[in-house]
mmCIF file of C-alpha atoms in Angstrom:
data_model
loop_
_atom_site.group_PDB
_atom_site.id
_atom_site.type_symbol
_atom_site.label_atom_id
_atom_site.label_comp_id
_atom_site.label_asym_id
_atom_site.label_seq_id
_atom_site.Cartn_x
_atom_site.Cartn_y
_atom_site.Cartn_z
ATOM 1 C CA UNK M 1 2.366 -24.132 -52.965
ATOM 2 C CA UNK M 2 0.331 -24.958 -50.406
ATOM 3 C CA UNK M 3 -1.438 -28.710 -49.979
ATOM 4 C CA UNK M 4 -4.725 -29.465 -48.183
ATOM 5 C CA UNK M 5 -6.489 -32.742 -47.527
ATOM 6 C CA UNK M 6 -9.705 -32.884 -45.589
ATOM 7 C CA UNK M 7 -11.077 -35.933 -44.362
ATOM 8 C CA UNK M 8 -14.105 -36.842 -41.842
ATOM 9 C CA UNK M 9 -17.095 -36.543 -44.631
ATOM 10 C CA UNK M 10 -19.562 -39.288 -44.356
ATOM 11 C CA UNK M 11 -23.121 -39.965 -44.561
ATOM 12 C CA UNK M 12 -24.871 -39.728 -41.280
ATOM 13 C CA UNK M 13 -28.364 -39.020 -40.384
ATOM 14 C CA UNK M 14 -30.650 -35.745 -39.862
ATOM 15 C CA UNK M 15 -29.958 -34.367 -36.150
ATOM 16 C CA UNK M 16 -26.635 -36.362 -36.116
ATOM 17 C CA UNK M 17 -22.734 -34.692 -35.756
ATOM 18 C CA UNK M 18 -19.742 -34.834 -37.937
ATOM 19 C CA UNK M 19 -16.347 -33.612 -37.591
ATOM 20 C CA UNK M 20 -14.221 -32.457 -40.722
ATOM 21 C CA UNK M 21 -10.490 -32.012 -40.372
ATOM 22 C CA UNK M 22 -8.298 -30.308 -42.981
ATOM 23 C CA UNK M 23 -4.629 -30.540 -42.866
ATOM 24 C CA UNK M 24 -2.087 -27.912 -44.818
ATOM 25 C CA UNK M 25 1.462 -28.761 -45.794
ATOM 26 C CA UNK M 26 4.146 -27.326 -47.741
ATOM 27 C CA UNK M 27 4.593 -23.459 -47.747
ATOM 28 C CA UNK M 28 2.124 -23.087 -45.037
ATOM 29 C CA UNK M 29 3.791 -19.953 -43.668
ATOM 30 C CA UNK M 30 2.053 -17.068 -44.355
ATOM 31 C CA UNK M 31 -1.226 -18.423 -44.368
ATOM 32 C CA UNK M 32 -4.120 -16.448 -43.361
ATOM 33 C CA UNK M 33 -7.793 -17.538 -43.166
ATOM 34 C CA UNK M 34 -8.756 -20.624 -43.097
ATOM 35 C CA UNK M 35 -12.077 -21.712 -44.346
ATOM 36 C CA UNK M 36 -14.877 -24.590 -45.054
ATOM 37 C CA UNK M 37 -16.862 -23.975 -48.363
ATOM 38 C CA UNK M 38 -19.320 -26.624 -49.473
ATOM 39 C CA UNK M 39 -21.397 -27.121 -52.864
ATOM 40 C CA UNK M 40 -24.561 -28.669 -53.487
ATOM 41 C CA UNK M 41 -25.520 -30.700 -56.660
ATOM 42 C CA UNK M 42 -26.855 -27.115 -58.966
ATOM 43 C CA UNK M 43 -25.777 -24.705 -56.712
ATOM 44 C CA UNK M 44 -22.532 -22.711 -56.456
ATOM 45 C CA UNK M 45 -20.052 -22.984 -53.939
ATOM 46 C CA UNK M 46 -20.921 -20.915 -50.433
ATOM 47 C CA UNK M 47 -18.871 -20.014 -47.533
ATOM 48 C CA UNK M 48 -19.836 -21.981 -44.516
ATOM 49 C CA UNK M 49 -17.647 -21.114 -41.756
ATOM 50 C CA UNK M 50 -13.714 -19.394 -41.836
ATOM 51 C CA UNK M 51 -10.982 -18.397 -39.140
ATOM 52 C CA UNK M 52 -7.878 -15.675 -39.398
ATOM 53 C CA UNK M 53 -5.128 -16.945 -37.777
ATOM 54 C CA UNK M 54 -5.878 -14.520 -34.844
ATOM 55 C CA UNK M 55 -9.162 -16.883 -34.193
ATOM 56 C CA UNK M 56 -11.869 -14.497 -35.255
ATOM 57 C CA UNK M 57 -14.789 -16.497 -37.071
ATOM 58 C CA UNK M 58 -17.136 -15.878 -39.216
ATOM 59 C CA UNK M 59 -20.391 -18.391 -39.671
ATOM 60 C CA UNK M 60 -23.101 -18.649 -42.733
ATOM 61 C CA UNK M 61 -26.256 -17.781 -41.052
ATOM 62 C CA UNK M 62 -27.512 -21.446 -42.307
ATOM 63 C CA UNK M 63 -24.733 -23.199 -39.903
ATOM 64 C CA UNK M 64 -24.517 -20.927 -36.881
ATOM 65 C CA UNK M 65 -25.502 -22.346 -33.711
ATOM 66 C CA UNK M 66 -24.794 -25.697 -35.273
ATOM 67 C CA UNK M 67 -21.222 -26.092 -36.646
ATOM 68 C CA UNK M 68 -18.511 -24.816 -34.991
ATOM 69 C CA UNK M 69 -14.879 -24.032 -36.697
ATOM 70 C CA UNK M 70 -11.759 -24.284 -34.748
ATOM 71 C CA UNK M 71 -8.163 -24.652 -35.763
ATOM 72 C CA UNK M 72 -4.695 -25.663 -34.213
ATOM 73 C CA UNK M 73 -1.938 -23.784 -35.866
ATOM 74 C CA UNK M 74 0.941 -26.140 -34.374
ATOM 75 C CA UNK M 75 -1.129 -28.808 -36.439
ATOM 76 C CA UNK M 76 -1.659 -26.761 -39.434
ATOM 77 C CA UNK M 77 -5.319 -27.894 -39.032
ATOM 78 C CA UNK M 78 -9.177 -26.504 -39.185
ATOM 79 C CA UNK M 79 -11.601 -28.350 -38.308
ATOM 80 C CA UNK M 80 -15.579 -28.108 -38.506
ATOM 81 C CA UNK M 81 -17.553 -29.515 -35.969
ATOM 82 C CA UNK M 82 -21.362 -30.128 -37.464
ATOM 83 C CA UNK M 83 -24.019 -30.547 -35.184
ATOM 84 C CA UNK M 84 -27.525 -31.147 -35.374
ATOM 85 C CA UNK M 85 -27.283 -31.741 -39.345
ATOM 86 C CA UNK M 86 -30.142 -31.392 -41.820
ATOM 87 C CA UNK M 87 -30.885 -32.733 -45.478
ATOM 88 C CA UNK M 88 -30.082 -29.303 -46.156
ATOM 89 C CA UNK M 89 -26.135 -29.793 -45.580
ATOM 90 C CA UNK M 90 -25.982 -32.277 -47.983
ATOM 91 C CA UNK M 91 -22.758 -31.260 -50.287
ATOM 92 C CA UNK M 92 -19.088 -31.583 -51.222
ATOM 93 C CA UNK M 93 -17.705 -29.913 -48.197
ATOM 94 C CA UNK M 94 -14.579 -27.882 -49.627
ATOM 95 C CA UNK M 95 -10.882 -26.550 -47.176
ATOM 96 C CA UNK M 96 -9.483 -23.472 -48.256
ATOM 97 C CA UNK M 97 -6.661 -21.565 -47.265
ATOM 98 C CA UNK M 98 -5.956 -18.235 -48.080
ATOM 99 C CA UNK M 99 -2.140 -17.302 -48.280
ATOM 100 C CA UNK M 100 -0.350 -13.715 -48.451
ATOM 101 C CA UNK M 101 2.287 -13.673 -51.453
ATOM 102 C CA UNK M 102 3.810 -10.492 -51.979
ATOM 103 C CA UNK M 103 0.834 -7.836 -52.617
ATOM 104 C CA UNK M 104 -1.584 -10.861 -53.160
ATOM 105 C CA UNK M 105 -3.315 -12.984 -51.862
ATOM 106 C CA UNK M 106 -3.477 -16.640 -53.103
ATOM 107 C CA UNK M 107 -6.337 -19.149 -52.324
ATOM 108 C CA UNK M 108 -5.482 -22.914 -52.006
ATOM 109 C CA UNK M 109 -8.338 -25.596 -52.229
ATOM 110 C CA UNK M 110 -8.552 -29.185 -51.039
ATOM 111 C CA UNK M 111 -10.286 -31.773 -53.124
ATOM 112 C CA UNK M 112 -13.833 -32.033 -51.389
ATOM 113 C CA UNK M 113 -14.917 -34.565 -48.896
ATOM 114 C CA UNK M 114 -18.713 -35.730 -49.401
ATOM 115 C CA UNK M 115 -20.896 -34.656 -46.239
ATOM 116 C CA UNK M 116 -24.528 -36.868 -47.008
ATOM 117 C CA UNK M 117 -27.421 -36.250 -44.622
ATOM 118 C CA UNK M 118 -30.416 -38.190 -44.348
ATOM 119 C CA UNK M 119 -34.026 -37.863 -43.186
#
């Protein structure tokens, strides 16, 4: 089983920065990608930004230019660095952490820090 907790959500206003940290503990070898999803109040959950434990990224078109996503492996850490925010990114900013086991591969959540934007 693998743990995550994510903290650094806020509210903060439009043009303004946050920085989201998400922290993995117990069987963390074997973990892959890391990733930030977030949701919206009526809308389903959306990739915003992920990382392979090589460092490649990959960005939603909505974020890039803006947030950045880095991660330290001796920390066990990702974090997302949000610049410039928008009303837009309003949402429950979501850590996951995809895991090889065996032939599978097993995703692992955290429980949502709230990211609030205003105009």
């Amino acid at each position: 089983q693998v743990q995550l907790v994510e903290s650094g959500g806020g509210l903060v206003q439009a043009g303004g920065s946050l920085r989201l940290s998400c922290t993995a503990s117990g069987s963390i070898f074997s973990i892959n990608a890391m990733g930030w999803y977030r949701q919206a109040p009526g809308k389903q959950r959306e990739l915003v930004a992920s990382i392979t434990s090589g460092g490649s990224t990959n960005y939603a078109d909505s974020v890039k230019g803006r947030f950045t996503i880095s991660r330290d492996n001796t920390k066990n850490t990702v974090y997302l660095q949000m610049n410039s925010l928008k009303p837009a990114d309003t949402a429950v900013y979501y850590c996951r952490a995809d895991r090889n086991e065996g032939w599978a591969i097993k995703a692992y959540w955290g429980q949502g820090t709230q990211v609030t934007v205003s105009s």
